[in-house]
GROMACS .gro file of C-alpha atoms in nm:
model
  196
    1MET     CA    1   0.411  -7.253   7.017
    2SER     CA    2   0.392  -7.193   6.644
    3ASP     CA    3   0.668  -7.271   6.399
    4PRO     CA    4   0.872  -6.948   6.353
    5LEU     CA    5   0.946  -7.046   5.993
    6LEU     CA    6   0.580  -7.049   5.894
    7THR     CA    7   0.462  -6.710   5.776
    8PRO     CA    8   0.110  -6.622   5.891
    9PRO     CA    9  -0.109  -6.593   5.579
   10PHE     CA   10  -0.251  -6.255   5.678
   11LEU     CA   11   0.096  -6.096   5.651
   12SER     CA   12   0.163  -6.206   5.296
   13GLN     CA   13  -0.199  -6.140   5.202
   14SER     CA   14  -0.180  -5.782   5.334
   15LEU     CA   15   0.143  -5.716   5.149
   16ALA     CA   16   0.007  -5.868   4.828
   17GLN     CA   17  -0.308  -5.653   4.848
   18ALA     CA   18  -0.105  -5.335   4.901
   19ALA     CA   19   0.133  -5.421   4.617
   20ASP     CA   20  -0.154  -5.510   4.385
   21GLY     CA   21  -0.335  -5.183   4.459
   22LEU     CA   22  -0.019  -4.986   4.392
   23TYR     CA   23   0.051  -5.178   4.071
   24GLN     CA   24  -0.304  -5.129   3.940
   25SER     CA   25  -0.295  -4.755   4.006
   26SER     CA   26   0.069  -4.691   3.910
   27GLU     CA   27   0.000  -4.518   3.577
   28ARG     CA   28  -0.272  -4.295   3.720
   29LEU     CA   29  -0.065  -4.216   4.029
   30ALA     CA   30   0.235  -4.126   3.812
   31GLN     CA   31   0.020  -3.882   3.611
   32HIS     CA   32  -0.107  -3.714   3.927
   33LEU     CA   33   0.243  -3.693   4.076
   34HIS     CA   34   0.366  -3.536   3.752
   35ALA     CA   35   0.091  -3.272   3.774
   36ALA     CA   36   0.177  -3.211   4.140
   37ALA     CA   37   0.547  -3.169   4.055
   38LEU     CA   38   0.460  -2.919   3.780
   39ALA     CA   39   0.246  -2.715   4.022
   40ILE     CA   40   0.526  -2.711   4.279
   41VAL     CA   41   0.791  -2.618   4.022
   42HIS     CA   42   0.569  -2.341   3.884
   43GLY     CA   43   0.521  -2.199   4.233
   44LEU     CA   44   0.889  -2.220   4.323
   45THR     CA   45   1.013  -2.068   3.996
   46SER     CA   46   0.763  -1.784   4.043
   47GLY     CA   47   0.921  -1.693   4.376
   48SER     CA   48   0.665  -1.867   4.595
   49ARG     CA   49   0.722  -2.136   4.855
   50VAL     CA   50   0.573  -2.470   4.949
   51LEU     CA   51   0.394  -2.508   5.281
   52CYS     CA   52   0.373  -2.878   5.369
   53ALA     CA   53   0.097  -2.975   5.612
   54GLY     CA   54  -0.047  -3.280   5.778
   55GLU     CA   55  -0.226  -3.388   6.090
   56ARG     CA   56  -0.168  -3.697   6.301
   57GLU     CA   57   0.055  -3.937   6.099
   58GLY     CA   58   0.038  -3.690   5.809
   59VAL     CA   59   0.280  -3.473   6.009
   60TRP     CA   60   0.558  -3.719   5.924
   61LEU     CA   61   0.471  -3.695   5.555
   62ALA     CA   62   0.472  -3.314   5.564
   63GLN     CA   63   0.805  -3.304   5.745
   64GLN     CA   64   0.961  -3.550   5.500
   65ALA     CA   65   0.826  -3.359   5.199
   66ALA     CA   66   0.967  -3.029   5.328
   67HIS     CA   67   1.301  -3.195   5.407
   68LEU     CA   68   1.331  -3.350   5.060
   69LEU     CA   69   1.233  -3.027   4.885
   70VAL     CA   70   1.489  -2.828   5.083
   71GLN     CA   71   1.770  -3.085   5.075
   72GLY     CA   72   1.699  -3.254   4.742
   73THR     CA   73   1.710  -3.619   4.651
   74GLY     CA   74   2.083  -3.659   4.608
   75ARG     CA   75   2.148  -3.431   4.313
   76ALA     CA   76   2.333  -3.104   4.368
   77ARG     CA   77   2.100  -2.806   4.360
   78PRO     CA   78   2.024  -2.502   4.576
   79PRO     CA   79   1.771  -2.559   4.856
   80LEU     CA   80   1.409  -2.497   4.761
   81ALA     CA   81   1.174  -2.277   4.965
   82ALA     CA   82   0.968  -2.534   5.154
   83VAL     CA   83   0.861  -2.553   5.516
   84SER     CA   84   0.659  -2.795   5.725
   85VAL     CA   85   0.365  -2.627   5.898
   86CYS     CA   86   0.231  -2.885   6.136
   87SER     CA   87   0.059  -2.904   6.466
   88ALA     CA   88   0.232  -2.804   6.786
   89TRP     CA   89   0.199  -3.167   6.891
   90GLY     CA   90   0.402  -3.455   6.758
   91PRO     CA   91   0.313  -3.697   6.480
   92GLY     CA   92   0.028  -3.928   6.563
   93GLN     CA   93  -0.133  -3.684   6.804
   94THR     CA   94  -0.428  -3.454   6.758
   95ALA     CA   95  -0.338  -3.100   6.654
   96GLN     CA   96  -0.377  -2.807   6.891
   97SER     CA   97  -0.697  -2.624   6.801
   98GLY     CA   98  -0.637  -2.354   6.541
   99HIS     CA   99  -0.259  -2.400   6.526
  100LEU     CA  100  -0.239  -2.506   6.158
  101ASP     CA  101  -0.486  -2.236   6.057
  102ALA     CA  102  -0.280  -1.971   6.236
  103GLN     CA  103   0.035  -2.087   6.057
  104VAL     CA  104  -0.117  -2.067   5.711
  105ARG     CA  105  -0.253  -1.719   5.791
  106ALA     CA  106   0.090  -1.606   5.916
  107LEU     CA  107   0.307  -1.766   5.647
  108GLY     CA  108   0.091  -1.816   5.339
  109GLN     CA  109   0.090  -1.576   5.046
  110PRO     CA  110  -0.115  -1.591   4.724
  111GLY     CA  111   0.070  -1.815   4.479
  112ASP     CA  112   0.231  -2.031   4.747
  113VAL     CA  113   0.170  -2.405   4.726
  114TRP     CA  114  -0.020  -2.583   5.007
  115LEU     CA  115   0.102  -2.945   4.998
  116ALA     CA  116  -0.132  -3.131   5.233
  117PHE     CA  117  -0.146  -3.497   5.334
  118SER     CA  118  -0.470  -3.660   5.449
  119LEU     CA  119  -0.496  -4.022   5.556
  120GLU     CA  120  -0.877  -4.001   5.558
  121GLN     CA  121  -0.904  -3.982   5.936
  122SER     CA  122  -1.051  -3.725   6.171
  123GLU     CA  123  -0.843  -3.429   6.048
  124GLY     CA  124  -1.049  -3.123   6.133
  125GLU     CA  125  -0.751  -2.893   6.187
  126LEU     CA  126  -0.603  -2.988   5.850
  127ALA     CA  127  -0.938  -2.932   5.680
  128LEU     CA  128  -0.975  -2.587   5.842
  129ALA     CA  129  -0.621  -2.484   5.745
  130THR     CA  130  -0.670  -2.614   5.389
  131ALA     CA  131  -0.990  -2.410   5.355
  132THR     CA  132  -0.797  -2.105   5.473
  133ALA     CA  133  -0.517  -2.177   5.224
  134ARG     CA  134  -0.775  -2.201   4.946
  135ASP     CA  135  -0.940  -1.874   5.054
  136MET     CA  136  -0.598  -1.704   5.057
  137ASP     CA  137  -0.544  -1.821   4.697
  138LEU     CA  138  -0.269  -2.073   4.761
  139THR     CA  139  -0.242  -2.352   4.506
  140LEU     CA  140  -0.362  -2.672   4.670
  141VAL     CA  141  -0.172  -2.996   4.609
  142VAL     CA  142  -0.340  -3.260   4.822
  143MET     CA  143  -0.253  -3.627   4.869
  144THR     CA  144  -0.549  -3.821   5.003
  145GLY     CA  145  -0.713  -4.157   4.985
  146GLU     CA  146  -0.937  -4.220   4.686
  147ALA     CA  147  -1.242  -4.120   4.892
  148ALA     CA  148  -1.097  -3.768   4.943
  149SER     CA  149  -1.352  -3.716   5.218
  150VAL     CA  150  -1.150  -3.465   5.421
  151LEU     CA  151  -0.978  -3.240   5.164
  152GLY     CA  152  -1.143  -3.340   4.838
  153PRO     CA  153  -1.436  -3.096   4.863
  154MET     CA  154  -1.190  -2.804   4.874
  155VAL     CA  155  -0.996  -2.886   4.557
  156ARG     CA  156  -1.062  -2.643   4.271
  157ASP     CA  157  -1.006  -2.701   3.899
  158THR     CA  158  -0.672  -2.521   3.921
  159ASP     CA  159  -0.552  -2.737   4.212
  160VAL     CA  160  -0.396  -3.084   4.204
  161TRP     CA  161  -0.541  -3.390   4.373
  162VAL     CA  162  -0.319  -3.698   4.411
  163PRO     CA  163  -0.546  -3.995   4.495
  164LEU     CA  164  -0.360  -4.271   4.675
  165PRO     CA  165  -0.477  -4.631   4.649
  166GLY     CA  166  -0.593  -4.798   4.968
  167MET     CA  167  -0.867  -4.769   5.223
  168HIS     CA  168  -0.682  -4.796   5.555
  169ALA     CA  169  -0.459  -4.528   5.704
  170THR     CA  170  -0.163  -4.766   5.727
  171HIS     CA  171  -0.176  -4.851   5.355
  172LEU     CA  172  -0.231  -4.486   5.265
  173PHE     CA  173   0.067  -4.384   5.477
  174GLY     CA  174   0.297  -4.639   5.312
  175THR     CA  175   0.191  -4.532   4.964
  176ALA     CA  176   0.214  -4.163   5.056
  177TRP     CA  177   0.568  -4.210   5.189
  178LEU     CA  178   0.671  -4.357   4.854
  179ALA     CA  179   0.478  -4.084   4.669
  180VAL     CA  180   0.656  -3.808   4.864
  181HIS     CA  181   0.993  -3.942   4.751
  182LEU     CA  182   0.877  -3.981   4.391
  183LEU     CA  183   0.729  -3.630   4.395
  184SER     CA  184   1.059  -3.485   4.517
  185GLU     CA  185   1.249  -3.674   4.248
  186ALA     CA  186   1.003  -3.541   3.987
  187VAL     CA  187   1.054  -3.183   4.110
  188ASP     CA  188   1.431  -3.228   4.080
  189ALA     CA  189   1.391  -3.379   3.732
  190HIS     CA  190   1.184  -3.078   3.619
  191LEU     CA  191   1.438  -2.834   3.761
  192LEU     CA  192   1.759  -3.014   3.665
  193GLY     CA  193   1.658  -3.240   3.378
  194GLU     CA  194   1.627  -3.615   3.397
  195GLU     CA  195   1.928  -3.813   3.513
  196LEU     CA  196   2.087  -4.036   3.254
   0.00000   0.00000   0.00000
C-alpha cells in the first residue's frame, strides 16, 4: 500500500499545467471576456435576451451562465433576460436530435445573443443550433477551446469568440466554469459600475 501522505506526481503536474496555461493566457482571455460582456450588455440594453447553450458537459456551463445572468453575482440589480436552452437530456449525455435547433427557432429573435459553450467534443447538435442562430441573425458569443473546431467556423466578424486555454475537455470545462463567473461579473460591472 502506498503512503497516503505522498502526492502522486501526475496530480501536481496536471494542476501546474492547467494553472500555467491559464496564467499565460490570462491577459488575452480577459480581453475576450470583456468583448463578450460588451456584446451581452449591448443585447440586453437593446431589449434582447441571452440564450445560453451547450451540449454534453457544456449543458452545466449554459445553465450556470443563465443562472448568474438572471440572479446576478451578489450585487443588487433586476434580473436579466437569460435562459438556458439545452438538450432534453441531462448534462454529460448526448442531446436529443434536433432539440437545440428547435429551441433556437422557437425562442431566438434577431439581435438576441447566443452564448454557446463547446468543449471541443462531438457536439453536432450544438453546431447545428449555432448555425441556425447565426442564420437567424443572433449575435454569437462562443466559448471554445483554442482549436475552435466545432463552433469556430461559424463565428463572423461581428461575433465574439472566447478561446479557452487547454486541449482536454476536463481542462476546458474548469477554465470555462471560471470564465462564466468572470463574464457574469463583467456584465454586472458594465451595468452597475465597478465595485470599489
